[in-house]
PDB file of C-alpha atoms in Angstrom:
ATOM      1  CA  MET A   1     -25.788  77.781 -53.452  1.00 39.00           C
ATOM      2  CA  GLY A   2     -26.816  79.705 -56.606  1.00 40.00           C
ATOM      3  CA  LYS A   3     -29.380  82.068 -57.514  1.00 39.00           C
ATOM      4  CA  PHE A   4     -33.220  82.553 -59.065  1.00 41.00           C
ATOM      5  CA  ASN A   5     -32.803  86.142 -60.953  1.00 40.00           C
ATOM      6  CA  LEU A   6     -36.481  86.914 -60.419  1.00 41.00           C
ATOM      7  CA  GLN A   7     -37.568  90.017 -62.234  1.00 41.00           C
ATOM      8  CA  THR A   8     -40.870  91.739 -59.758  1.00 40.00           C
ATOM      9  CA  SER A   9     -42.773  94.361 -60.270  1.00 39.00           C
ATOM     10  CA  LYS A  10     -41.691  96.277 -56.821  1.00 41.00           C
ATOM     11  CA  LYS A  11     -39.903  99.342 -56.807  1.00 41.00           C
ATOM     12  CA  ARG A  12     -37.413 102.065 -54.814  1.00 45.00           C
ATOM     13  CA  VAL A  13     -38.475 105.463 -55.454  1.00 43.00           C
ATOM     14  CA  LYS A  14     -36.302 108.205 -53.872  1.00 47.00           C
ATOM     15  CA  PRO A  15     -37.324 111.911 -54.281  1.00 48.00           C
ATOM     16  CA  GLY A  16     -35.930 113.332 -57.195  1.00 48.00           C
ATOM     17  CA  GLU A  17     -35.613 110.465 -59.359  1.00 49.00           C
ATOM     18  CA  PRO A  18     -37.712 108.071 -61.736  1.00 48.00           C
ATOM     19  CA  ASP A  19     -38.728 105.288 -60.788  1.00 47.00           C
ATOM     20  CA  ALA A  20     -35.901 102.388 -60.643  1.00 45.00           C
ATOM     21  CA  PRO A  21     -36.920  98.624 -60.960  1.00 47.00           C
ATOM     22  CA  VAL A  22     -35.958  96.241 -58.376  1.00 43.00           C
ATOM     23  CA  THR A  23     -34.508  93.218 -59.227  1.00 42.00           C
ATOM     24  CA  GLU A  24     -34.602  90.444 -56.110  1.00 42.00           C
ATOM     25  CA  THR A  25     -33.380  87.422 -55.286  1.00 40.00           C
ATOM     26  CA  VAL A  26     -34.030  84.084 -53.724  1.00 40.00           C
ATOM     27  CA  ASP A  27     -31.300  81.625 -52.542  1.00 41.00           C
ATOM     28  CA  VAL A  28     -31.612  78.105 -54.340  1.00 41.00           C
ATOM     29  CA  PRO A  29     -29.235  75.809 -56.193  1.00 39.00           C
ATOM     30  CA  ASP A  30     -28.170  76.192 -59.840  1.00 42.00           C
ATOM     31  CA  GLU A  31     -29.156  72.528 -60.070  1.00 44.00           C
ATOM     32  CA  ILE A  32     -32.830  73.877 -61.588  1.00 44.00           C
ATOM     33  CA  SER A  33     -31.183  75.791 -64.030  1.00 40.00           C
ATOM     34  CA  THR A  34     -28.688  73.516 -65.537  1.00 42.00           C
ATOM     35  CA  THR A  35     -30.562  70.522 -65.450  1.00 40.00           C
ATOM     36  CA  LEU A  36     -34.231  72.018 -67.544  1.00 39.00           C
ATOM     37  CA  ASN A  37     -33.013  70.248 -71.316  1.00 38.00           C
ATOM     38  CA  ARG A  38     -33.190  66.985 -68.946  1.00 42.00           C
ATOM     39  CA  PHE A  39     -36.736  66.864 -68.653  1.00 39.00           C
ATOM     40  CA  SER A  40     -37.193  66.421 -72.332  1.00 38.00           C
ATOM     41  CA  ASP A  41     -39.267  63.304 -73.356  1.00 42.00           C
ATOM     42  CA  HIS A  42     -35.997  61.584 -74.318  1.00 39.00           C
ATOM     43  CA  LEU A  43     -33.926  62.291 -71.374  1.00 40.00           C
ATOM     44  CA  THR A  44     -37.229  61.553 -69.350  1.00 45.00           C
ATOM     45  CA  ALA A  45     -37.503  57.698 -70.935  1.00 47.00           C
ATOM     46  CA  ASN A  46     -33.401  57.183 -70.267  1.00 47.00           C
ATOM     47  CA  ALA A  47     -33.511  58.881 -66.295  1.00 48.00           C
ATOM     48  CA  SER A  48     -32.863  55.998 -64.430  1.00 48.00           C
ATOM     49  CA  ARG A  49     -29.659  56.020 -66.658  1.00 47.00           C
ATOM     50  CA  TYR A  50     -28.340  58.720 -66.747  1.00 43.00           C
ATOM     51  CA  ALA A  51     -28.971  59.704 -63.045  1.00 48.00           C
ATOM     52  CA  ALA A  52     -27.427  56.552 -62.045  1.00 48.00           C
ATOM     53  CA  GLY A  53     -24.074  57.458 -63.917  1.00 49.00           C
ATOM     54  CA  LEU A  54     -23.910  60.125 -61.687  1.00 47.00           C
ATOM     55  CA  VAL A  55     -22.743  58.167 -58.734  1.00 52.00           C
ATOM     56  CA  VAL A  56     -20.458  56.186 -61.024  1.00 52.00           C
ATOM     57  CA  LEU A  57     -18.509  60.023 -61.426  1.00 48.00           C
ATOM     58  CA  LEU A  58     -18.985  60.488 -58.001  1.00 49.00           C
ATOM     59  CA  ILE A  59     -17.236  57.661 -57.273  1.00 51.00           C
ATOM     60  CA  ALA A  60     -14.376  58.336 -59.576  1.00 50.00           C
ATOM     61  CA  ALA A  61     -13.752  61.471 -58.147  1.00 48.00           C
ATOM     62  CA  GLY A  62     -13.565  59.575 -54.540  1.00 50.00           C
ATOM     63  CA  ALA A  63     -11.249  56.820 -56.142  1.00 49.00           C
ATOM     64  CA  ALA A  64      -8.403  59.113 -57.077  1.00 48.00           C
ATOM     65  CA  SER A  65      -7.766  60.610 -54.521  1.00 48.00           C
ATOM     66  CA  TRP A  66      -7.522  57.522 -52.930  1.00 47.00           C
ATOM     67  CA  TRP A  67      -5.039  56.356 -55.085  1.00 46.00           C
ATOM     68  CA  TRP A  68      -2.813  59.141 -54.658  1.00 45.00           C
ATOM     69  CA  ALA A  69      -2.787  58.570 -50.721  1.00 50.00           C
ATOM     70  CA  SER A  70      -1.612  55.032 -51.332  1.00 50.00           C
ATOM     71  CA  ARG A  71      -0.340  54.618 -53.900  1.00 49.00           C
ATOM     72  CA  LYS A  72       3.301  53.691 -52.242  1.00 49.00           C
ATOM     73  CA  THR A  73       1.559  50.852 -50.549  1.00 54.00           C
ATOM     74  CA  LYS A  74      -0.912  47.617 -51.420  1.00 54.00           C
ATOM     75  CA  ALA A  75      -3.906  49.630 -51.195  1.00 58.00           C
ATOM     76  CA  ALA A  76      -2.599  51.304 -54.522  1.00 60.00           C
ATOM     77  CA  GLU A  77      -3.177  48.053 -56.595  1.00 64.00           C
ATOM     78  CA  ASN A  78      -7.252  47.786 -55.094  1.00 63.00           C
ATOM     79  CA  SER A  79      -7.750  51.237 -56.202  1.00 64.00           C
ATOM     80  CA  THR A  80      -5.852  50.978 -59.348  1.00 74.00           C
ATOM     81  CA  THR A  81      -8.077  47.753 -60.218  1.00 75.00           C
ATOM     82  CA  PHE A  82     -10.989  50.099 -58.510  1.00 76.00           C
ATOM     83  CA  VAL A  83     -10.392  52.726 -60.957  1.00 76.00           C
ATOM     84  CA  SER A  84      -9.817  50.396 -63.713  1.00 79.00           C
ATOM     85  CA  ALA A  85     -13.414  49.445 -63.045  1.00 81.00           C
ATOM     86  CA  ILE A  86     -15.091  52.766 -62.983  1.00 80.00           C
ATOM     87  CA  ASP A  87     -13.334  53.672 -66.265  1.00 81.00           C
ATOM     88  CA  VAL A  88     -14.828  50.880 -67.730  1.00 81.00           C
ATOM     89  CA  ALA A  89     -18.045  51.769 -65.932  1.00 82.00           C
ATOM     90  CA  LEU A  90     -18.154  55.241 -68.135  1.00 80.00           C
ATOM     91  CA  GLY A  91     -17.153  53.897 -71.017  1.00 81.00           C
ATOM     92  CA  THR A  92     -19.296  54.635 -74.402  1.00 81.00           C
ATOM     93  CA  VAL A  93     -21.500  51.962 -75.835  1.00 84.00           C
ATOM     94  CA  LYS A  94     -22.128  52.673 -80.091  1.00 82.00           C
ATOM     95  CA  ALA A  95     -25.711  52.225 -79.330  1.00 78.00           C
ATOM     96  CA  HIS A  96     -25.668  55.540 -77.114  1.00 73.00           C
ATOM     97  CA  ALA A  97     -22.950  57.325 -78.876  1.00 69.00           C
ATOM     98  CA  ALA A  98     -24.849  59.813 -80.778  1.00 63.00           C
ATOM     99  CA  THR A  99     -27.195  61.018 -77.570  1.00 62.00           C
ATOM    100  CA  GLU A 100     -24.173  61.254 -75.686  1.00 58.00           C
ATOM    101  CA  SER A 101     -22.567  63.506 -77.987  1.00 54.00           C
ATOM    102  CA  THR A 102     -24.966  65.996 -77.611  1.00 54.00           C
ATOM    103  CA  LEU A 103     -25.469  66.020 -74.243  1.00 49.00           C
ATOM    104  CA  THR A 104     -21.772  66.363 -73.648  1.00 56.00           C
ATOM    105  CA  PRO A 105     -19.973  67.552 -77.011  1.00 60.00           C
ATOM    106  CA  PRO A 106     -16.049  66.927 -77.180  1.00 61.00           C
ATOM    107  CA  PRO A 107     -13.852  70.635 -76.766  1.00 68.00           C
ATOM    108  CA  GLU A 108     -14.188  72.477 -80.183  1.00 72.00           C
ATOM    109  CA  GLY A 109     -11.653  71.117 -82.673  1.00 68.00           C
ATOM    110  CA  LYS A 110     -11.803  67.879 -81.115  1.00 69.00           C
ATOM    111  CA  LYS A 111     -13.296  64.704 -82.552  1.00 67.00           C
ATOM    112  CA  ALA A 112     -15.555  62.659 -80.195  1.00 62.00           C
ATOM    113  CA  LYS A 113     -14.129  59.547 -78.487  1.00 65.00           C
ATOM    114  CA  GLU A 114     -14.841  55.727 -80.755  1.00 74.00           C
ATOM    115  CA  PRO A 115     -17.727  54.124 -78.478  1.00 75.00           C
ATOM    116  CA  ALA A 116     -15.558  51.537 -76.315  1.00 77.00           C
ATOM    117  CA  PHE A 117     -17.897  49.427 -76.369  1.00 86.00           C
ATOM    118  CA  GLU A 118     -20.603  47.364 -79.300  1.00 87.00           C
ATOM    119  CA  THR A 119     -23.036  46.707 -76.389  1.00 89.00           C
ATOM    120  CA  ASP A 120     -24.406  47.565 -72.943  1.00 88.00           C
ATOM    121  CA  GLU A 121     -24.097  44.282 -71.994  1.00 92.00           C
ATOM    122  CA  ALA A 122     -20.553  44.036 -73.041  1.00 91.00           C
ATOM    123  CA  LYS A 123     -19.550  46.984 -71.267  1.00 90.00           C
ATOM    124  CA  TRP A 124     -21.404  45.681 -67.771  1.00 91.00           C
ATOM    125  CA  LYS A 125     -20.151  42.558 -68.156  1.00 92.00           C
ATOM    126  CA  ALA A 126     -16.328  44.112 -68.660  1.00 91.00           C
ATOM    127  CA  ALA A 127     -17.519  46.301 -65.557  1.00 90.00           C
ATOM    128  CA  ALA A 128     -18.476  43.827 -63.246  1.00 92.00           C
ATOM    129  CA  ASP A 129     -15.245  41.412 -64.318  1.00 93.00           C
ATOM    130  CA  ALA A 130     -12.797  44.489 -63.469  1.00 89.00           C
ATOM    131  CA  LEU A 131     -14.466  45.028 -60.357  1.00 90.00           C
ATOM    132  CA  GLY A 132     -14.510  41.653 -58.940  1.00 91.00           C
ATOM    133  CA  LYS A 133     -11.095  41.421 -59.193  1.00 87.00           C
ATOM    134  CA  VAL A 134     -10.833  44.088 -56.127  1.00 83.00           C
ATOM    135  CA  GLN A 135     -14.317  44.369 -54.456  1.00 84.00           C
ATOM    136  CA  GLY A 136     -12.883  41.609 -51.422  1.00 84.00           C
ATOM    137  CA  ASP A 137     -10.003  43.389 -50.743  1.00 82.00           C
ATOM    138  CA  LEU A 138     -11.369  46.904 -50.477  1.00 82.00           C
ATOM    139  CA  THR A 139     -12.439  48.038 -46.687  1.00 80.00           C
ATOM    140  CA  GLY A 140     -13.895  50.618 -45.367  1.00 82.00           C
ATOM    141  CA  ALA A 141     -15.185  54.169 -47.478  1.00 82.00           C
ATOM    142  CA  ARG A 142     -13.799  52.180 -50.570  1.00 80.00           C
ATOM    143  CA  ALA A 143     -15.979  49.306 -49.763  1.00 86.00           C
ATOM    144  CA  GLU A 144     -18.500  51.258 -49.707  1.00 88.00           C
ATOM    145  CA  SER A 145     -17.808  52.872 -52.679  1.00 86.00           C
ATOM    146  CA  ALA A 146     -17.565  49.417 -54.400  1.00 88.00           C
ATOM    147  CA  ALA A 147     -20.614  48.372 -53.340  1.00 91.00           C
ATOM    148  CA  LEU A 148     -22.425  51.083 -54.943  1.00 90.00           C
ATOM    149  CA  LEU A 149     -20.956  50.803 -58.200  1.00 90.00           C
ATOM    150  CA  LYS A 150     -21.434  47.119 -58.420  1.00 93.00           C
ATOM    151  CA  ALA A 151     -25.741  48.368 -57.644  1.00 93.00           C
ATOM    152  CA  ARG A 152     -25.397  50.485 -60.432  1.00 91.00           C
ATOM    153  CA  ILE A 153     -23.869  47.429 -62.430  1.00 93.00           C
ATOM    154  CA  ASP A 154     -26.517  45.316 -60.951  1.00 94.00           C
ATOM    155  CA  VAL A 155     -29.415  47.746 -62.524  1.00 92.00           C
ATOM    156  CA  ALA A 156     -27.678  47.908 -65.616  1.00 91.00           C
ATOM    157  CA  THR A 157     -27.076  43.823 -65.774  1.00 93.00           C
ATOM    158  CA  GLY A 158     -31.242  42.967 -64.552  1.00 94.00           C
ATOM    159  CA  LYS A 159     -31.021  42.294 -60.970  1.00 95.00           C
ATOM    160  CA  PRO A 160     -32.641  46.143 -59.530  1.00 94.00           C
ATOM    161  CA  GLY A 161     -33.674  44.499 -56.545  1.00 96.00           C
ATOM    162  CA  ASP A 162     -30.539  43.842 -55.482  1.00 96.00           C
ATOM    163  CA  ALA A 163     -29.820  47.092 -56.123  1.00 94.00           C
ATOM    164  CA  ALA A 164     -31.881  49.044 -54.408  1.00 96.00           C
ATOM    165  CA  LYS A 165     -31.164  46.858 -51.408  1.00 96.00           C
ATOM    166  CA  ALA A 166     -27.609  47.841 -51.822  1.00 95.00           C
ATOM    167  CA  TYR A 167     -28.751  51.864 -51.807  1.00 95.00           C
ATOM    168  CA  GLY A 168     -30.527  50.927 -49.352  1.00 96.00           C
ATOM    169  CA  ASP A 169     -28.015  49.667 -47.728  1.00 96.00           C
ATOM    170  CA  TYR A 170     -25.450  52.759 -48.012  1.00 94.00           C
ATOM    171  CA  LEU A 171     -27.655  55.045 -46.878  1.00 95.00           C
ATOM    172  CA  ALA A 172     -28.480  53.387 -43.501  1.00 95.00           C
ATOM    173  CA  LYS A 173     -25.191  53.404 -42.774  1.00 93.00           C
ATOM    174  CA  ASN A 174     -24.816  56.465 -44.919  1.00 92.00           C
ATOM    175  CA  ALA A 175     -27.850  59.287 -43.634  1.00 91.00           C
ATOM    176  CA  ASP A 176     -26.281  62.120 -44.212  1.00 90.00           C
ATOM    177  CA  SER A 177     -23.118  61.778 -46.727  1.00 89.00           C
ATOM    178  CA  SER A 178     -23.502  64.527 -49.854  1.00 87.00           C
ATOM    179  CA  LEU A 179     -23.648  61.663 -51.690  1.00 88.00           C
ATOM    180  CA  ALA A 180     -27.272  60.504 -50.003  1.00 91.00           C
ATOM    181  CA  PRO A 181     -29.906  62.277 -51.778  1.00 91.00           C
ATOM    182  CA  LEU A 182     -28.228  60.535 -55.306  1.00 90.00           C
ATOM    183  CA  VAL A 183     -28.032  56.818 -53.741  1.00 92.00           C
ATOM    184  CA  LEU A 184     -31.502  57.830 -52.396  1.00 93.00           C
ATOM    185  CA  GLU A 185     -32.878  58.655 -55.927  1.00 92.00           C
ATOM    186  CA  ASN A 186     -31.100  55.432 -57.518  1.00 92.00           C
ATOM    187  CA  GLN A 187     -32.386  53.156 -55.146  1.00 95.00           C
ATOM    188  CA  GLY A 188     -36.299  54.684 -56.039  1.00 95.00           C
ATOM    189  CA  HIS A 189     -35.646  53.861 -59.609  1.00 94.00           C
ATOM    190  CA  ALA A 190     -34.067  50.755 -59.144  1.00 94.00           C
ATOM    191  CA  ALA A 191     -36.852  50.062 -56.415  1.00 96.00           C
ATOM    192  CA  ALA A 192     -39.249  50.611 -59.868  1.00 95.00           C
ATOM    193  CA  ALA A 193     -37.683  48.869 -61.984  1.00 94.00           C
ATOM    194  CA  ALA A 194     -37.802  45.749 -59.733  1.00 96.00           C
ATOM    195  CA  GLY A 195     -41.366  46.258 -59.748  1.00 95.00           C
ATOM    196  CA  ASP A 196     -41.840  47.401 -56.485  1.00 96.00           C
ATOM    197  CA  ALA A 197     -43.673  50.778 -56.112  1.00 95.00           C
ATOM    198  CA  ALA A 198     -44.175  51.151 -52.494  1.00 96.00           C
ATOM    199  CA  GLY A 199     -40.062  51.230 -52.290  1.00 97.00           C
ATOM    200  CA  ALA A 200     -39.610  53.580 -55.191  1.00 96.00           C
ATOM    201  CA  ALA A 201     -42.439  56.007 -53.743  1.00 97.00           C
ATOM    202  CA  ALA A 202     -41.189  55.952 -50.588  1.00 97.00           C
ATOM    203  CA  ALA A 203     -37.198  56.500 -51.859  1.00 96.00           C
ATOM    204  CA  PHE A 204     -38.532  59.219 -53.886  1.00 96.00           C
ATOM    205  CA  GLU A 205     -40.935  61.163 -51.010  1.00 97.00           C
ATOM    206  CA  LYS A 206     -37.846  61.383 -48.624  1.00 96.00           C
ATOM    207  CA  LEU A 207     -36.300  63.419 -51.561  1.00 94.00           C
ATOM    208  CA  ALA A 208     -39.743  65.232 -51.726  1.00 96.00           C
ATOM    209  CA  ALA A 209     -39.311  65.964 -47.654  1.00 95.00           C
ATOM    210  CA  SER A 210     -36.038  67.408 -48.105  1.00 93.00           C
ATOM    211  CA  ALA A 211     -35.867  71.163 -47.312  1.00 90.00           C
ATOM    212  CA  ASP A 212     -33.853  71.939 -50.426  1.00 88.00           C
ATOM    213  CA  LEU A 213     -35.632  73.116 -53.248  1.00 85.00           C
ATOM    214  CA  TYR A 214     -34.424  71.870 -56.022  1.00 85.00           C
ATOM    215  CA  LEU A 215     -34.352  67.829 -54.421  1.00 89.00           C
ATOM    216  CA  LYS A 216     -37.769  68.674 -53.136  1.00 92.00           C
ATOM    217  CA  LEU A 217     -38.610  69.106 -56.692  1.00 90.00           C
ATOM    218  CA  ARG A 218     -36.707  66.679 -58.324  1.00 90.00           C
ATOM    219  CA  GLY A 219     -39.170  64.114 -55.589  1.00 94.00           C
ATOM    220  CA  GLN A 220     -42.092  65.976 -56.452  1.00 95.00           C
ATOM    221  CA  MET A 221     -41.350  65.140 -59.942  1.00 93.00           C
ATOM    222  CA  LEU A 222     -40.078  61.640 -59.750  1.00 94.00           C
ATOM    223  CA  LEU A 223     -43.178  60.826 -57.568  1.00 97.00           C
ATOM    224  CA  GLY A 224     -45.679  62.051 -60.685  1.00 96.00           C
ATOM    225  CA  ASP A 225     -44.011  60.203 -63.056  1.00 95.00           C
ATOM    226  CA  LEU A 226     -43.952  57.029 -61.196  1.00 96.00           C
ATOM    227  CA  PHE A 227     -47.500  56.860 -60.837  1.00 96.00           C
ATOM    228  CA  ASN A 228     -47.969  58.478 -64.559  1.00 95.00           C
ATOM    229  CA  PRO A 229     -49.382  55.987 -66.754  1.00 95.00           C
ATOM    230  CA  ALA A 230     -47.928  57.116 -69.732  1.00 93.00           C
ATOM    231  CA  MET A 231     -44.950  56.536 -67.975  1.00 93.00           C
ATOM    232  CA  GLY A 232     -45.481  52.931 -66.875  1.00 92.00           C
ATOM    233  CA  GLY A 233     -47.405  54.080 -63.884  1.00 94.00           C
ATOM    234  CA  LYS A 234     -50.711  53.321 -62.524  1.00 94.00           C
ATOM    235  CA  ASP A 235     -52.852  56.161 -60.853  1.00 96.00           C
ATOM    236  CA  ALA A 236     -53.312  58.635 -62.899  1.00 96.00           C
ATOM    237  CA  THR A 237     -54.961  60.657 -59.634  1.00 97.00           C
ATOM    238  CA  LYS A 238     -51.828  60.175 -57.548  1.00 96.00           C
ATOM    239  CA  ALA A 239     -49.764  61.409 -59.971  1.00 96.00           C
ATOM    240  CA  GLY A 240     -51.763  64.665 -60.818  1.00 97.00           C
ATOM    241  CA  THR A 241     -51.220  65.318 -56.949  1.00 97.00           C
ATOM    242  CA  TYR A 242     -47.387  65.018 -57.214  1.00 97.00           C
ATOM    243  CA  TYR A 243     -47.449  67.540 -60.319  1.00 96.00           C
ATOM    244  CA  ASP A 244     -49.812  69.619 -58.318  1.00 96.00           C
ATOM    245  CA  GLN A 245     -47.195  69.615 -55.507  1.00 95.00           C
ATOM    246  CA  ALA A 246     -44.507  70.346 -57.935  1.00 94.00           C
ATOM    247  CA  LEU A 247     -46.036  73.781 -59.585  1.00 94.00           C
ATOM    248  CA  SER A 248     -46.794  74.862 -56.756  1.00 93.00           C
ATOM    249  CA  THR A 249     -43.348  74.137 -55.315  1.00 90.00           C
ATOM    250  CA  LEU A 250     -42.204  76.528 -58.465  1.00 88.00           C
ATOM    251  CA  THR A 251     -45.023  79.259 -58.115  1.00 87.00           C
ATOM    252  CA  PRO A 252     -43.318  82.736 -57.551  1.00 82.00           C
ATOM    253  CA  ALA A 253     -43.549  84.541 -54.430  1.00 79.00           C
ATOM    254  CA  GLU A 254     -46.666  87.759 -54.477  1.00 79.00           C
ATOM    255  CA  GLY A 255     -44.951  90.045 -56.453  1.00 78.00           C
ATOM    256  CA  THR A 256     -41.993  88.364 -58.339  1.00 80.00           C
ATOM    257  CA  VAL A 257     -42.017  86.758 -62.206  1.00 79.00           C
ATOM    258  CA  PHE A 258     -39.883  83.422 -62.918  1.00 77.00           C
ATOM    259  CA  ASN A 259     -36.751  84.022 -65.668  1.00 81.00           C
ATOM    260  CA  GLN A 260     -37.727  82.006 -68.880  1.00 84.00           C
ATOM    261  CA  SER A 261     -36.014  78.643 -67.419  1.00 80.00           C
ATOM    262  CA  LEU A 262     -38.446  78.472 -64.675  1.00 80.00           C
ATOM    263  CA  ARG A 263     -41.632  78.970 -66.556  1.00 85.00           C
ATOM    264  CA  THR A 264     -40.314  76.565 -69.272  1.00 86.00           C
ATOM    265  CA  LEU A 265     -40.097  74.357 -66.238  1.00 86.00           C
ATOM    266  CA  ARG A 266     -43.568  74.944 -64.892  1.00 88.00           C
ATOM    267  CA  GLY A 267     -44.938  74.590 -68.161  1.00 90.00           C
ATOM    268  CA  GLU A 268     -43.201  70.621 -68.985  1.00 91.00           C
ATOM    269  CA  ILE A 269     -45.237  69.881 -65.222  1.00 93.00           C
ATOM    270  CA  ALA A 270     -48.186  71.334 -66.511  1.00 94.00           C
ATOM    271  CA  ARG A 271     -48.002  69.618 -70.042  1.00 94.00           C
ATOM    272  CA  ARG A 272     -47.390  66.405 -67.981  1.00 94.00           C
ATOM    273  CA  LYS A 273     -50.035  66.968 -65.891  1.00 95.00           C
ATOM    274  CA  ALA A 274     -52.481  68.057 -68.525  1.00 95.00           C
ATOM    275  CA  GLN A 275     -51.644  64.470 -70.307  1.00 94.00           C
ATOM    276  CA  LEU A 276     -52.796  62.253 -67.567  1.00 95.00           C
TER     277      LEU A 276
END
């Protein structure tokens, strides 16, 4: 867990010494600070693509460890093929090259890699073909991770309803998984893409009910965006209610002042509400 550094007006006074400012800290996740820039209009428009991509990254990390653990067995071939499918899913597309180079610039002194695919359609077709060669042979945790990758491919290829169901099936079996919050968010995005606003709201409400401050705030913002008419929603009143909840979540305790990053985030939420 990271910490917010909060400036406060409270002071500790010692006899004979000048007043010394006190720094007060509250435990919260580092993710809030590190994801502030994602709340720009561009990233809002592409939120589902970036959020879903994180699932692929996490699956990739697990697949690599599986390969090393089973490299002398038949399972190694399946793992290798599965990893190749993940590599395809992580491949860059020419149409998004400029944006992705801005989000993840290459190391200093190195050129950005050439896009691996001309179009999204080509990329996801290749990913589906690669996964199809091995998915039926995978078992256990690998099969479940392959199902998540298949769900991501389904979202990208116009089958969000199938993806939402697959995400739900995973969560039913893995409610305590470290991937669960991310899968839950992706379930909500997939349901929304399939026109199931109620299903999307149910997924985001579970995030908003989290004891984790970042997940709680994320869920509240996603609910606001879901109902925001400017973002495709149909209920400005509900959107405003959820944005108010997010603002309340980001209200500093008495005697404390948020740093600039958190004030910026509050300002972005307030802007969205004001535009309803």
